[in-house]
GROMACS .gro file of C-alpha atoms in nm:
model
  124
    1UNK     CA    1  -0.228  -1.593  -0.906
    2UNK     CA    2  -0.467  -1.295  -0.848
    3UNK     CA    3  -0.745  -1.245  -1.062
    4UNK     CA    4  -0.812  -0.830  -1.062
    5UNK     CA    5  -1.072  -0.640  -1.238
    6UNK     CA    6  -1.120  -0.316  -1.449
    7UNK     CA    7  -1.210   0.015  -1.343
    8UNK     CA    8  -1.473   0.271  -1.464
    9UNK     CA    9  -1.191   0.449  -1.613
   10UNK     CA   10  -0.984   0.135  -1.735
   11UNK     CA   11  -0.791   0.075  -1.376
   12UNK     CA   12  -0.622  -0.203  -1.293
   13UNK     CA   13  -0.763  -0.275  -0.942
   14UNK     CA   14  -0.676  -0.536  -0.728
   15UNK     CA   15  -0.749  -0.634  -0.399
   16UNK     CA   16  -0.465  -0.742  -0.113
   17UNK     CA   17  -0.483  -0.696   0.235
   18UNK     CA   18  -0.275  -0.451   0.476
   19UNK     CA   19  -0.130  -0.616   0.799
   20UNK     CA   20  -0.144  -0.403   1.074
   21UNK     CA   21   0.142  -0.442   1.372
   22UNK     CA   22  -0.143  -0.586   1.568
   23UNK     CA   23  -0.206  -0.862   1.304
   24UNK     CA   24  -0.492  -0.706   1.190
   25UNK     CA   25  -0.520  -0.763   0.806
   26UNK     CA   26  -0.763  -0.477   0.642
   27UNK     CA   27  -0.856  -0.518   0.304
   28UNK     CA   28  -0.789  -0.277   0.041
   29UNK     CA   29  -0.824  -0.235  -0.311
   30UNK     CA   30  -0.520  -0.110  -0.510
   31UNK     CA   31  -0.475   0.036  -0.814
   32UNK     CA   32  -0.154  -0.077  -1.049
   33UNK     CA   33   0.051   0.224  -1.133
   34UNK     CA   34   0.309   0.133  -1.376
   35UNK     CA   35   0.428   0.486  -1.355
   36UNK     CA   36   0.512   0.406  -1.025
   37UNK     CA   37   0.863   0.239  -0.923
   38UNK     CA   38   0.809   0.144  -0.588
   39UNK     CA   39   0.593  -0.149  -0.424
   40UNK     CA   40   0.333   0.017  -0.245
   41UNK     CA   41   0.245   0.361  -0.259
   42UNK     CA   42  -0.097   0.551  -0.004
   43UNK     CA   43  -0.178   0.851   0.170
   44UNK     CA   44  -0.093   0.978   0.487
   45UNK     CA   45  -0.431   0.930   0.681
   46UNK     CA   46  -0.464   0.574   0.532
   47UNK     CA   47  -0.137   0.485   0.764
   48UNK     CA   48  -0.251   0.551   1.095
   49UNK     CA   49  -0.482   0.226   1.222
   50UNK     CA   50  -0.136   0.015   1.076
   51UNK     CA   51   0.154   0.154   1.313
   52UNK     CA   52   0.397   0.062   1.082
   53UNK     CA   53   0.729   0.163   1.157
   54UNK     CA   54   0.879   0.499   1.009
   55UNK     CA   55   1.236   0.408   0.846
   56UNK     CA   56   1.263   0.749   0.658
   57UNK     CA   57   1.236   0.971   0.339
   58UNK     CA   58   1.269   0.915  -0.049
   59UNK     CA   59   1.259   1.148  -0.279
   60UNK     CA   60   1.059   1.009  -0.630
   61UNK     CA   61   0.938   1.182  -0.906
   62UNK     CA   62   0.566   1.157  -0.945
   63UNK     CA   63   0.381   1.300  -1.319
   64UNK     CA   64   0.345   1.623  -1.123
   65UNK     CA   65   0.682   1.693  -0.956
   66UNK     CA   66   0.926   1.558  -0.716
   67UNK     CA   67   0.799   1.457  -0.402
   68UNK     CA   68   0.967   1.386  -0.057
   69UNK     CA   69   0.778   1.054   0.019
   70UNK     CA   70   0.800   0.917   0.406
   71UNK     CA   71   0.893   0.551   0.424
   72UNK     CA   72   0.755   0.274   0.627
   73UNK     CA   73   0.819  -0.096   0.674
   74UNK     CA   74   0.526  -0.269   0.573
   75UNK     CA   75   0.336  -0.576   0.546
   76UNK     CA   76   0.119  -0.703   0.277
   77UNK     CA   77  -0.084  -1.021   0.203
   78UNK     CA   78  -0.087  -1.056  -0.148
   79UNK     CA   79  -0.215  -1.378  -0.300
   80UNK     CA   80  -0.227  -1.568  -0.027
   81UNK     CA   81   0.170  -1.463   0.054
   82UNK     CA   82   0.290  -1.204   0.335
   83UNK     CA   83   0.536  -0.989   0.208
   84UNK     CA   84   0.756  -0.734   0.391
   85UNK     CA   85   0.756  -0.425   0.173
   86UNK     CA   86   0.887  -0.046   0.183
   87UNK     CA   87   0.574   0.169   0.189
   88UNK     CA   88   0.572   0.543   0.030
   89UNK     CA   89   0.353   0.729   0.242
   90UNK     CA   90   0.256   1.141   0.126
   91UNK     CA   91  -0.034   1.292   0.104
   92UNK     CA   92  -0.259   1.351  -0.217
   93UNK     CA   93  -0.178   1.041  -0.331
   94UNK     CA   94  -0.555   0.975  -0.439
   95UNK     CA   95  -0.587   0.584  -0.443
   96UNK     CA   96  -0.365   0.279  -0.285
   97UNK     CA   97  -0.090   0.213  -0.552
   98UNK     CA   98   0.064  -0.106  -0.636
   99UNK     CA   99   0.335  -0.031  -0.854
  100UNK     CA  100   0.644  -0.183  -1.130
  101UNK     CA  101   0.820  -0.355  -0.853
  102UNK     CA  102   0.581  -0.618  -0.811
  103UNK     CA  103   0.596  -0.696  -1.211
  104UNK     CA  104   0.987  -0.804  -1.156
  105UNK     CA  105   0.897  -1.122  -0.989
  106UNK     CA  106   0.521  -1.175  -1.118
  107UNK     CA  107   0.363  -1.188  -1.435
  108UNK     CA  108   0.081  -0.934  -1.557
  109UNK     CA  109  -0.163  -1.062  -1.821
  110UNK     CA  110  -0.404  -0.777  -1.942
  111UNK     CA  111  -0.712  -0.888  -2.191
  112UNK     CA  112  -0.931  -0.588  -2.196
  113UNK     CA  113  -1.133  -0.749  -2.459
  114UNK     CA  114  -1.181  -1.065  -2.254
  115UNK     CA  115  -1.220  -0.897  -1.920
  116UNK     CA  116  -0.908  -1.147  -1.780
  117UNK     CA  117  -0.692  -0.898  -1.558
  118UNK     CA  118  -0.413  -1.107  -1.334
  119UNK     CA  119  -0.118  -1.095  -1.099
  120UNK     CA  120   0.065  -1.385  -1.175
  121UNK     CA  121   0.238  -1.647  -0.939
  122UNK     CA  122   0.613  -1.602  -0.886
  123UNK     CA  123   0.824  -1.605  -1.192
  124UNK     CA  124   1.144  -1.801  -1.036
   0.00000   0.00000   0.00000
């Protein structure tokens, strides 16, 4: 389980690291975008010190419009865990995104009220 915390604005931030081909783990922090169907979503310049490998394009609608996102093979350490994860890479995406993808294996328990904000171990 992660723990996460709140933004300014209400965000749900929370951190994970980004494994570079080198091994090189940089850590991030990423915001959760439920409106957001994929794993991992970050802009173009972001991707550069990770050489991750290009595997193509995906169109996804964003709240704006459609958007022809590039696709990468990625690598994540998230709660103590690599995972191997398609990346959407554009740009103007304004923040690292985490999105719904990770909420079908792992519970999300939100208490504003009570500050608690986690990522949840593996629901089997």
């Amino acid at each position: 389980m992660i723990n996460g915390t709140f933004g300014e604005n209400d965000e749900l931030l929370f951190e994970l690291h980004l494994i570079a081909n080198n091994g090189l783990e940089l850590p991030v922090e990423a915001w959760l975008d439920t409106g957001f169907s994929g794993w991992l979503a970050m802009n173009a310049q972001d991707l550069e010190a990770l050489d991750w490998i290009y595997v193509g394009q995906q169109k996804m609608e964003t709240a704006r419009e459609e958007v022809n996102f590039d696709l990468y093979a990625g690598k994540v350490l998230l709660d103590r865990k690599e995972f191997d994860i398609p990346v959407h890479v554009g740009f103007g995406v304004p923040e690292i995104l985490i999105g719904r993808q990770w909420l079908k294996s792992r519970r999300l328990v939100v208490d504003m009220r009570s500050l608690v904000l986690t990522l949840g171990d593996e629901i089997l």
